[in-house]
Amino acid sequence: MSKPAAAALGIDIGSTTCKAVAIDARGTVILRMLEPTDPLIAPQAARMIQALRAQAGDVTLPLGATGYGRRHVEDARVITEITCHARGAYHHLGRAGVLVDIGGQDTKVIFIGADGTVEDFHMNDKCAAGTGRFLEVILNRLKVPLADVGLKVARAREAVAVSSMCTVFAESEVVSLVAQGVAVEDIVKGLLQSLASRVAGLIGRIPPGAGISMSGGVALNPAMVEALAKKTGMAVTVMPDPQYLGALGAALSVLPGSR
Amino acid sequence: MITRRVQFEVMGRLVGPALMELDAYKTQRKRRKRTPKPGPFGPGLKSVDELKKIMTMIYLQGRYADGAVPVAWVTSGFPSEFLRMLGYYIIYPENHAALCGARHMTPKISEAAENQGYSMDLCSYARTDIGNVLKNNTPVGRLPKPDLIACCTNICQTVLYWYRALAAHLEVPLVLVDTPFMFGDNKEHHVQYVAEQLEECIATAEKVAGRKMDKSRMGHMMEMALQGSDLWGQCLEIARAKPSPWTGFDTFFHIAPIVSIRGTETCNRYYRGLKAELEQRVAQGVGGIKDERHRLLWDNLPIWFDIRNLATMFAERGFNFVCATYSNAWAEAGRLISPEDPILSAAKAYIYVYLNRDLNNRLRTMKELAGDYGVDGAVLHSDRSCKPYSVGQIDVKRRFAEDLGLKALVLEADHNDQRLYAREQAETRLHAFMESFGE
Amino acid sequence: MRRAYLTREKEAHGRTVMAVLPIAYPKEILTAMNILAVEVWGPPGLPASEEASRIQAYVCPVVRNAMAFLAPGVPGIDGVLFPHTCDSIQGLATVLPDLAGFPLPVANFVHPKGERRKSNETYLKQEFADLAAQLARITGKPLDPEALKGAIALHREIDRLRTSLMARRAFSPLPDREFWGVLRLGEYLWPEDYLGKLKELESGLASQAVQTGVPVMVTGIVPEPMGIYEAINAAGAFVAACDYAAIGRRVADPSAGTAPDPFDALVSRYFALPPCPTRTSLMGPRMDYLERLYAANRCRGLIVHTVKFCEPELFDLPHIRQRFARINAPVLTMEGELEPVLSGQATTRIEAFVEMTTSKRSNP
C-alpha cells in the first residue's frame, strides 16, 4: 500500500503544548507530533518542522503557523488559531456549527458559517476560570487524576456547586467543602457543571440548526462533554484528534488551491 | 379589560387577603408546634407576620395588575407618590431583585442576561432584573408588564443605563427624574430642575394612564409620605436603647414598606404597629440579640444572600448592628417633604437622598449615627455592584476610625450575587475583626 | 514635551491650567476664560502612585489611574474640573477634595441626563453660568460674554474641521495611530494651536481614498493603548469611523451653536453631540446613530473597545451586538484596562476579526 503524499504542514504553538501535523491533498492527517511547549519557541518549532519534513520526504512543503507562538516560526504563513480551528472543524463537519475549544489557558467559542467562514467568535482569555486550568487546579487539590474524572462523576449522588467565579477562591471553597465532609465525587460533578456553565455563558445564543462540537485537551474528557451537553440541552460531538485541530486548520490554509 | 380589572380587585380585596390569613395561620401553627431552638437572637418580632402579608400581597395582586390598572416599574429613589396618585400599580425591580438574591436565585436568573451579553461586572440588581425580563424565572410567579418605567438618578447613575436598556427590551416609555449630584450644598437651579422634571413626569404619566391628576390631593399624599418616613425614622431611633430591641439586619427587611408602598395608610399603619412592638420590648429589656456586648454600624447595602448567616455569626459573639446608613436613608430625606409645597419640597427631598450627597456630608451623617446610637465600630460593605456607595469607602473608613477612635472594617462582597463573594476569606476577616474587640 | 508646552502656555500667555476628567464639558467657557484644559484619560499605563489604592480594584482604571496621578499633586496645574459623567467619576470628584486632602481648587460640571427637554435646557443654561462662576473663583476674573462668543466660533470651526476630516479619513495616507493621534491633540493643546494641527492634517489629504485596508469602525471610551491602532493596521484594516468617547463622540454637529445669546448657543452645541449613554436616555437613537455612522463610512466591521468596569458602555453592548447582527456586520469586543502595551491575546483577537471580515459578506 503506497503512503499518501504529504501536501502541507501545520504547526500550532500553544502556551502549554506544541502540535504539528502533515496532511495529504485531501486534508487527512498523515503525520502528527505533540510536545510540551518549550520556553524557547523558535528552535523547538524549527526542529519539529524539520522532523516532519524529513518523515514526509519533502522539504518544500508549504507551512501554516498558528497559536500563541506563531510569529516565531520561519517561512510560514501566519494565521490566528481562531480561523485555523474553524477551518479544521469545517473540514470534519462540512456544515455550519459551533466549535467550543477549551484549552489549557483560554476557551474559544467559534461560530462557523455554512460556507466554513468564521461568523463570530467569543473568547475567554483573561481569566483561568472557564478554562482547562480551572479543572487542573481543582482536581489537583482534590488529588483526582484526570483519567478518574468520569468514574467519579458516575458515582456522584448530586452535584455540589462551587459558587466562586475565581479559580483561586474556588480552590479554598473546595477545601472547605471537603473538610465539611462533602463527597469528592459530588464536588467533581459540581466542578464540571460549573465549567460547563461558564462555557455555555460564553456561547450565549446558539444559532438555530447549529450543532456543538468540542476540541482541545478538555474534549478528551467524556464527562466534560456530557456536562456541556446537559447544560446546553444539545448533542455535543468531539472533533477527531481534538488537540490537533488548530494545526490541521493551519495546514489546510496553505494547501495548494485553498484560500 | 373589565374582566382583568375585576380579577385584580377580587385578588386585592378578597382572595389575596384570605390567602394571606390562611398562610399566617399555618405559619403560626407551625411555630407553636416547633420547640424554640436555642440561638443568639432574642424572640422574633411578631410584626414580621404582617410584613410578610403586606409584601406577598404586593406581588400576588401584582400578577393581575397589567391590563387592569396602569403599571409602573420604578427605582427605589423615584418620587413614586405622584404615580400612586394616578392609580399606578408600582413594582420596584430592586426590591424584587433583593428578594431573588435572598433566595440565592441571582446566578440562575442573571444567566439569561449574561447569555445576552450583559457583563458580570454590571450591577447584580440590574442583571437579576434584566435576566427575569428576558426569561421569566421569578419566585413570585410573574411581574406585571409595565406601561411606563420611571427612573430617578438620586441613588446612582447606573439606574439610567439599566432602565434605558430595560425600556428597549420592554418597549415602554421611560420617565426620568435626573437629580444633579450635591457637591456641597443644594444649588437653587438644581432644585428647580428637579421640580420642573416632576411636572414633566406627571404629564407623561397622566397621558399613559389616561387620566388627569387631582392636584388638590397632592398635599394629602405628601402628608402620608412624610408621616411614613417619620414613623420609620422613629422605629429606627428606638435602636438607640441598650440593648437595642432589634438588629440592623431586621431593619433591612422592615424597610420594605417605606420603599415600596410609601404614601399609603397600609405603610403607616404597619410602622405604628412595629413601633409599638419595639417600644414594648425596650420596656421589657428584650434585645434583638440575647447578649449585646458590642454595637456596630453597617454601611452600604445588605449582603442579601448571606444575611441569616452573617447575623448569626455576629450575634453569637455579642455583636449587634444597631444602625445602618442604608436603612437610615429612607428616614432622613423624608423630613424635607412639606405638604404645603408638594412639588418643590419633593424636589428638595429627592435630591437630598443619602447617595446623592458628597462624602463630607455622608461621613458627617455616619459619625452622627455612630454617636446617637452609641456604636463601638463599623463594618463597611465594599459592594462590588454599587459604585456610588463604595467608591470612597477606604477613606471613609479611615476617617471614621481616626476621628471617632473606633474600629472599622471594609468587607469586600456583593449585595446580590453570591458568585462574587469569597466566603472563606471574608469570614476570616470578620472573625479577626470581632476578635480585635477583645473580651 | 507636554510639560514644556504647558509651561510655555502659562508663562507666555498667562493661562490657567486645569486638569479635566472625561467626558463632556464646555471647553468654550474654558477657552473664553483663558483656561487651558489638560484632559486626564487615565493616564494610561500602570497607576502613577500608591494613591490608586484609595479606590477599590473593581472600579474602572480611568478613575484609579486619575486618583494615582492627581492625588500626589501635579506640578503646573491650577485646579481640576470634574464633569458628572458616571458614578465612579462622581466618587473621584468627592474623594479627592473631601477626603484625600487635595489642596487645589476643584470645579464640577453637573451636566443633565436624558433626552433634550425644556427642563434640562433651562437647567443646562444655568449650570453653564454656575460653572463659569466656579471657574472665575479659580482664575480671579469673571467670564466675558464677548470672549465666550469668540470661543464658541473657534470651537465650531474646530468641530467643522474635525467632522470633515473624519468623513474623509480614507483620504489620508497616514496610519491610524498618526491620524487619530492628531485628533487627540485637542486633549491638551490650546484650541488655536489644535486648529493649526488639524489644518496641517487636512493639507495632507489626497483627492481620493488612498487607504486600502478593510475599513472598520471603533466605539468605546479611549484608544489606549494607542498600539491598538497599530494592531488594526498590521492586521490589514484601518479605522474609518470613530465613536470613541475621547474622539468622535465629542464632535458636535457644526451647524449647531448659532444662537446670538452665547449660553443658548452652548446649550445647542451640547445637545448636538453624538449620543452617549453618559448623557442620553434612549437606546434606539444611539443604535441608529451607530448604524448610520457605520454605513456612511462603508465599514465592514465594528470593534467595541470598552474599559473594564465601565457601566455605561457595558449596558449598551448587548444592544449594539443585536443591532449589528441585524445588519449582518461582524462585531469584536475587547476589554481594555489602560494597559501600557496591547497584549498578545488582544492582538490575536484583532487579527482573527480582520480575517473574519475579509471572508464574511456583510450587508450594510
Coordinates of C-alpha atoms in Angstrom, one line a residue, chain B:
Chain B
M1 CA -60.0 44.9 30.3
I2 CA -63.0 44.8 32.6
T3 CA -62.6 41.2 33.4
R4 CA -59.0 41.9 34.2
R5 CA -59.9 44.7 36.4
V6 CA -62.4 42.6 38.3
Q7 CA -59.7 39.8 38.7
F8 CA -57.3 42.5 40.1
E9 CA -59.8 43.9 42.6
V10 CA -61.0 40.5 43.7
M11 CA -57.4 39.4 44.2
G12 CA -56.7 42.6 46.1
R13 CA -59.7 42.7 48.3
L14 CA -60.9 39.1 48.8
V15 CA -58.8 36.3 47.6
G16 CA -55.4 37.7 48.4
P17 CA -56.1 38.7 52.0
A18 CA -57.8 35.3 52.5
L19 CA -54.8 33.5 51.2
M20 CA -52.6 35.7 53.5
E21 CA -54.7 34.9 56.5
L22 CA -54.5 31.2 55.7
D23 CA -50.8 31.3 55.2
A24 CA -50.3 33.3 58.5
Y25 CA -52.5 30.8 60.4
K26 CA -50.4 27.9 59.0
T27 CA -47.1 29.7 59.9
Q28 CA -48.4 30.3 63.5
R29 CA -49.4 26.7 63.9
K30 CA -46.0 25.5 62.7
R31 CA -44.4 27.9 65.1
R32 CA -46.4 26.8 68.1
K33 CA -45.6 23.1 67.3
R34 CA -41.9 23.8 67.0
T35 CA -39.7 23.8 70.1
P36 CA -37.8 27.1 70.0
K37 CA -34.2 26.5 69.1
P38 CA -31.6 27.9 71.3
G39 CA -29.8 30.7 69.4
P40 CA -28.2 34.0 69.9
F41 CA -31.2 36.0 68.9
G42 CA -33.9 37.4 71.0
P43 CA -37.5 36.4 70.3
G44 CA -38.6 37.1 66.7
L45 CA -40.5 40.2 66.0
K46 CA -44.2 39.5 65.7
S47 CA -44.6 42.3 63.2
V48 CA -42.8 40.1 60.7
D49 CA -46.0 38.2 60.0
E50 CA -47.8 41.4 59.0
L51 CA -44.8 42.4 56.9
K52 CA -44.8 39.1 55.1
K53 CA -48.5 39.5 54.4
I54 CA -48.1 43.0 53.0
M55 CA -45.2 42.2 50.8
T56 CA -46.6 38.9 49.5
M57 CA -49.8 40.7 48.6
I58 CA -48.0 43.3 46.6
Y59 CA -46.6 40.6 44.3
L60 CA -49.7 38.4 44.4
Q61 CA -52.1 41.2 43.4
G62 CA -49.4 42.4 41.0
R63 CA -49.8 39.3 38.9
Y64 CA -53.2 40.6 37.9
A65 CA -52.3 44.3 37.6
D66 CA -51.3 44.6 34.0
G67 CA -54.4 45.2 31.9
A68 CA -56.4 46.2 35.0
V69 CA -54.7 49.3 36.1
P70 CA -51.7 51.3 34.8
V71 CA -48.4 49.6 36.0
A72 CA -45.1 51.3 36.6
W73 CA -41.7 49.9 37.4
V74 CA -39.7 52.4 39.4
T75 CA -36.3 52.9 41.0
S76 CA -36.2 52.9 44.8
G77 CA -35.4 56.7 44.9
F78 CA -38.1 57.7 42.5
P79 CA -40.9 60.1 43.8
S80 CA -43.5 57.4 43.4
E81 CA -46.1 59.3 45.3
F82 CA -47.1 61.1 42.1
L83 CA -47.6 57.8 40.2
R84 CA -49.6 56.4 43.1
M85 CA -51.9 59.3 42.9
L86 CA -52.6 58.4 39.3
G87 CA -53.6 54.9 40.3
Y88 CA -50.5 53.2 39.1
Y89 CA -49.6 49.8 40.5
I90 CA -46.0 50.2 41.5
I91 CA -43.3 47.5 41.3
Y92 CA -39.8 48.0 42.5
P93 CA -37.3 45.9 40.4
E94 CA -34.7 46.5 43.1
N95 CA -36.9 45.1 45.8
H96 CA -37.8 42.1 43.5
A97 CA -34.1 41.6 42.8
A98 CA -33.3 41.6 46.5
L99 CA -35.9 39.0 47.1
C100 CA -34.3 36.8 44.4
G101 CA -30.9 37.4 45.9
A102 CA -32.1 36.5 49.4
R103 CA -33.2 33.1 47.9
H104 CA -29.9 32.6 46.2
M105 CA -31.5 32.8 42.8
T106 CA -29.5 35.6 41.2
P107 CA -26.9 33.4 39.4
K108 CA -29.6 31.4 37.8
I109 CA -31.8 34.4 36.8
S110 CA -28.8 36.5 35.8
E111 CA -27.7 33.8 33.4
A112 CA -30.3 34.9 30.8
A113 CA -28.9 38.4 30.9
E114 CA -25.3 37.2 30.7
N115 CA -26.1 35.0 27.8
Q116 CA -27.5 38.0 26.0
G117 CA -24.1 39.7 26.5
Y118 CA -24.6 41.7 29.8
S119 CA -21.2 41.6 31.6
M120 CA -20.9 40.1 35.0
D121 CA -19.2 43.3 36.1
L122 CA -22.6 45.0 35.9
C123 CA -24.7 45.7 39.0
S124 CA -26.2 42.4 40.2
Y125 CA -29.6 44.0 40.8
A126 CA -29.7 45.0 37.1
R127 CA -28.6 41.6 35.9
T128 CA -31.3 39.9 38.1
D129 CA -34.0 42.3 36.7
I130 CA -33.0 42.1 33.1
G131 CA -32.5 38.3 33.4
N132 CA -36.0 38.0 34.6
V133 CA -37.4 40.2 31.8
L134 CA -35.6 38.1 29.2
K135 CA -36.7 34.7 30.7
N136 CA -39.4 34.7 33.3
N137 CA -37.8 33.0 36.3
T138 CA -39.1 34.9 39.2
P139 CA -40.0 33.2 42.5
V140 CA -43.1 35.5 42.8
G141 CA -44.8 33.9 39.8
R142 CA -44.7 36.8 37.4
L143 CA -44.3 40.5 37.4
P144 CA -46.9 42.7 35.7
K145 CA -45.8 44.2 32.5
P146 CA -45.3 47.9 33.0
D147 CA -46.9 50.6 30.9
L148 CA -44.2 53.0 31.9
I149 CA -40.8 52.7 33.7
A150 CA -39.6 55.5 35.9
C151 CA -36.0 56.3 36.9
C152 CA -34.5 58.7 39.3
T153 CA -30.7 59.1 39.4
N154 CA -30.5 60.1 43.1
I155 CA -29.4 56.6 44.1
C156 CA -26.9 56.2 41.2
Q157 CA -26.3 56.9 37.5
T158 CA -26.3 53.2 36.8
V159 CA -30.1 53.0 37.1
L160 CA -30.3 55.2 34.0
Y161 CA -28.2 52.8 31.9
W162 CA -30.2 49.9 33.3
Y163 CA -33.6 51.5 32.7
R164 CA -32.7 52.6 29.2
A165 CA -31.8 49.0 28.4
L166 CA -35.0 47.9 30.1
A167 CA -37.0 50.4 28.1
A168 CA -35.5 48.9 24.9
H169 CA -36.4 45.3 26.0
L170 CA -39.9 46.1 27.2
E171 CA -40.7 48.8 24.5
V172 CA -42.3 51.2 27.0
P173 CA -41.7 54.9 27.7
L174 CA -39.0 55.8 30.2
V175 CA -39.7 58.7 32.6
L176 CA -36.6 60.3 34.0
V177 CA -36.1 62.5 37.0
D178 CA -32.5 63.5 36.8
T179 CA -31.3 64.7 40.3
P180 CA -28.0 66.6 40.0
F181 CA -25.4 65.3 42.5
M182 CA -24.8 67.5 45.5
F183 CA -21.2 68.6 45.6
G184 CA -21.6 70.9 48.6
D185 CA -24.9 72.4 49.4
N186 CA -28.1 72.3 47.3
K187 CA -28.0 74.8 44.4
E188 CA -31.2 76.5 43.6
H189 CA -31.2 75.8 39.9
H190 CA -30.6 72.2 40.7
V191 CA -33.8 72.1 42.8
Q192 CA -35.7 74.0 40.2
Y193 CA -34.6 71.5 37.6
V194 CA -35.9 68.6 39.6
A195 CA -39.2 70.4 40.3
E196 CA -39.7 71.0 36.6
Q197 CA -39.0 67.4 35.8
L198 CA -41.6 66.3 38.3
E199 CA -44.1 68.3 36.4
E200 CA -42.9 66.8 33.1
C201 CA -43.1 63.3 34.6
I202 CA -46.6 63.9 35.9
A203 CA -47.7 65.0 32.4
T204 CA -46.3 61.8 30.8
A205 CA -47.7 59.6 33.5
E206 CA -51.1 61.2 33.0
K207 CA -51.0 60.6 29.3
V208 CA -50.0 56.9 29.7
A209 CA -52.6 56.4 32.5
G210 CA -55.3 58.2 30.5
R211 CA -56.3 60.3 33.4
K212 CA -55.5 63.6 35.0
M213 CA -54.1 64.0 38.4
D214 CA -56.2 65.7 41.1
K215 CA -53.6 68.1 42.2
S216 CA -55.6 69.2 45.2
R217 CA -54.8 65.8 46.7
M218 CA -51.1 66.2 46.4
G219 CA -50.8 67.8 49.8
H220 CA -52.5 64.8 51.4
M221 CA -50.3 62.3 49.6
M222 CA -47.2 64.2 50.7
E223 CA -48.5 64.3 54.3
M224 CA -48.9 60.5 54.2
A225 CA -45.4 60.1 52.8
L226 CA -44.0 62.4 55.4
Q227 CA -45.7 60.5 58.2
G228 CA -44.5 57.2 56.9
S229 CA -40.9 58.4 56.7
D230 CA -41.2 59.9 60.1
L231 CA -42.6 56.7 61.6
W232 CA -39.9 54.7 60.0
G233 CA -37.3 57.0 61.5
Q234 CA -38.9 56.6 64.9
C235 CA -38.7 52.9 64.6
L236 CA -35.0 53.1 63.8
E237 CA -34.3 55.5 66.7
I238 CA -35.6 53.0 69.2
A239 CA -32.5 51.1 68.5
R240 CA -30.6 53.7 70.5
A241 CA -31.8 51.8 73.5
K242 CA -29.3 49.5 75.2
P243 CA -29.8 46.7 74.4
S244 CA -31.4 47.5 71.0
P245 CA -34.7 45.7 70.6
W246 CA -33.9 44.7 67.1
T247 CA -30.9 44.2 64.7
G248 CA -29.7 46.2 61.7
F249 CA -30.4 43.0 59.7
D250 CA -34.0 43.2 60.8
T251 CA -34.3 46.8 59.5
F252 CA -33.2 45.6 56.1
F253 CA -36.5 43.6 55.9
H254 CA -38.8 46.0 57.7
I255 CA -37.7 48.8 55.3
A256 CA -39.7 47.3 52.5
P257 CA -43.0 49.2 53.2
I258 CA -41.4 52.7 53.2
V259 CA -39.7 51.9 49.9
S260 CA -42.5 50.0 48.2
I261 CA -45.7 51.5 49.5
R262 CA -44.7 54.9 50.7
G263 CA -47.6 57.2 51.0
T264 CA -50.2 54.6 51.9
E265 CA -52.2 54.0 55.0
T266 CA -51.0 50.4 55.0
C267 CA -47.4 51.5 55.2
N268 CA -48.1 54.0 58.1
R269 CA -50.2 51.6 60.0
Y270 CA -47.5 49.0 59.7
Y271 CA -44.9 51.2 61.2
R272 CA -47.2 52.3 64.0
G273 CA -47.6 48.6 64.9
L274 CA -43.9 47.9 64.6
K275 CA -43.1 51.0 66.7
A276 CA -45.4 49.8 69.5
E277 CA -43.8 46.4 69.5
L278 CA -40.3 47.8 69.7
E279 CA -41.2 50.1 72.5
Q280 CA -42.7 47.3 74.4
R281 CA -39.5 45.3 74.0
V282 CA -37.4 48.2 75.3
A283 CA -39.7 48.5 78.3
Q284 CA -39.2 44.8 79.0
G285 CA -35.4 44.9 78.3
V286 CA -35.7 42.4 75.4
G287 CA -32.8 42.7 73.0
G288 CA -32.6 41.8 69.3
I289 CA -29.7 39.6 70.3
K290 CA -29.5 37.9 73.6
D291 CA -26.1 39.1 74.7
E292 CA -25.4 42.6 73.3
R293 CA -21.8 43.4 74.1
H294 CA -20.7 45.4 71.1
R295 CA -22.7 47.8 68.9
L296 CA -21.8 48.3 65.3
L297 CA -22.8 50.5 62.3
W298 CA -23.3 48.8 58.9
D299 CA -22.6 50.9 55.8
N300 CA -23.8 50.2 52.3
L301 CA -26.3 47.7 51.0
P302 CA -27.0 44.4 52.8
I303 CA -25.5 41.2 51.5
W304 CA -28.9 39.7 50.7
F305 CA -27.8 36.2 50.1
D306 CA -26.0 35.8 53.4
I307 CA -28.0 37.8 55.9
R308 CA -29.0 35.0 58.2
N309 CA -25.5 33.6 58.3
L310 CA -23.8 36.9 59.0
A311 CA -26.4 38.0 61.5
T312 CA -25.9 34.7 63.4
M313 CA -22.1 34.9 63.2
F314 CA -22.2 38.4 64.8
A315 CA -24.9 37.7 67.3
E316 CA -23.1 34.6 68.6
R317 CA -20.2 36.8 69.6
G318 CA -22.4 39.5 71.1
F319 CA -22.3 42.0 68.2
N320 CA -25.4 43.8 67.1
F321 CA -25.7 46.2 64.2
V322 CA -27.8 49.0 65.8
C323 CA -27.8 51.3 62.8
A324 CA -27.2 51.3 59.1
T325 CA -26.8 54.1 56.6
Y326 CA -28.9 52.2 54.2
S327 CA -31.9 51.9 56.5
N328 CA -31.5 55.5 57.7
A329 CA -31.7 56.9 54.2
W330 CA -35.4 56.5 54.0
A331 CA -35.9 58.3 57.2
E332 CA -33.7 61.4 56.7
A333 CA -34.6 62.7 53.3
G334 CA -38.3 62.4 54.0
R335 CA -38.1 65.1 56.6
L336 CA -37.8 67.7 53.8
I337 CA -41.2 66.9 52.4
S338 CA -43.7 69.7 53.1
P339 CA -47.4 69.0 52.3
E340 CA -47.9 72.8 51.7
D341 CA -45.5 72.8 48.8
P342 CA -45.6 69.3 47.4
I343 CA -43.6 69.7 44.2
L344 CA -40.8 71.9 45.4
S345 CA -40.3 70.2 48.7
A346 CA -40.4 66.8 46.9
A347 CA -37.6 68.1 44.6
K348 CA -35.5 69.1 47.7
A349 CA -36.2 65.8 49.4
Y350 CA -35.4 63.6 46.4
I351 CA -32.1 65.5 45.7
Y352 CA -31.1 65.1 49.3
V353 CA -31.2 61.3 49.3
Y354 CA -28.1 59.9 51.0
L355 CA -26.3 58.6 48.0
N356 CA -26.8 61.9 46.1
R357 CA -24.6 63.8 48.7
D358 CA -20.8 64.2 48.7
L359 CA -18.6 62.3 51.1
N360 CA -18.1 65.1 53.6
N361 CA -21.8 65.1 54.0
R362 CA -22.1 61.3 54.2
L363 CA -19.2 60.9 56.6
R364 CA -20.8 63.5 58.9
T365 CA -24.1 61.5 58.8
M366 CA -22.2 58.3 59.6
K367 CA -20.4 60.0 62.6
E368 CA -23.7 61.4 63.8
L369 CA -25.3 58.0 63.6
A370 CA -22.4 56.4 65.4
G371 CA -22.7 59.0 68.2
D372 CA -26.5 58.8 68.5
Y373 CA -26.6 55.0 68.6
G374 CA -23.5 54.6 70.8
V375 CA -21.5 52.3 68.5
D376 CA -18.2 50.7 69.1
G377 CA -17.3 50.1 65.5
A378 CA -18.4 49.8 61.9
V379 CA -18.4 47.3 59.0
L380 CA -18.3 49.0 55.6
H381 CA -19.6 46.6 53.0
S382 CA -17.5 47.3 49.9
D383 CA -20.2 46.3 47.4
R384 CA -18.8 45.4 44.1
S385 CA -22.0 46.2 42.3
C386 CA -22.6 49.6 43.9
K387 CA -20.0 52.2 42.9
P388 CA -21.7 55.3 44.3
Y389 CA -21.8 53.7 47.7
S390 CA -18.5 52.0 47.6
V391 CA -16.1 54.5 45.9
G392 CA -14.6 56.4 48.8
Q393 CA -15.2 53.8 51.5
I394 CA -11.5 53.3 52.0
D395 CA -11.0 56.9 53.0
V396 CA -14.4 57.0 54.8
K397 CA -13.3 54.0 56.9
R398 CA -10.0 55.6 57.8
R399 CA -11.6 58.9 58.8
F400 CA -14.4 57.3 60.7
A401 CA -12.0 55.2 62.7
E402 CA -9.5 58.0 63.2
D403 CA -12.0 60.8 64.0
L404 CA -14.0 58.7 66.4
G405 CA -11.4 56.4 67.8
L406 CA -13.4 53.4 66.8
K407 CA -12.7 50.1 64.9
A408 CA -13.8 49.8 61.4
L409 CA -13.5 47.1 58.7
V410 CA -14.0 47.2 55.0
L411 CA -15.6 43.9 53.8
E412 CA -15.4 43.0 50.1
A413 CA -18.6 41.4 48.8
D414 CA -21.6 42.0 46.6
H415 CA -25.2 42.7 47.6
N416 CA -26.9 40.2 45.4
D417 CA -24.7 37.7 43.6
Q418 CA -23.0 35.0 45.8
R419 CA -20.6 34.1 43.0
L420 CA -18.8 37.4 43.7
Y421 CA -18.3 36.6 47.4
A422 CA -15.2 34.9 48.6
R423 CA -16.8 33.5 51.7
E424 CA -13.8 31.9 53.4
Q425 CA -11.6 34.9 53.1
A426 CA -14.5 37.3 54.2
E427 CA -15.4 35.3 57.3
T428 CA -11.8 35.1 58.3
R429 CA -11.6 38.9 58.2
L430 CA -14.9 39.3 60.1
H431 CA -13.7 36.9 62.8
A432 CA -10.4 38.7 63.1
F433 CA -12.3 42.0 63.4
M434 CA -14.5 40.7 66.2
E435 CA -11.6 39.2 68.0
S436 CA -9.9 42.6 67.9
F437 CA -12.5 43.9 70.3
G438 CA -11.1 41.6 73.0
E439 CA -13.4 40.0 75.5

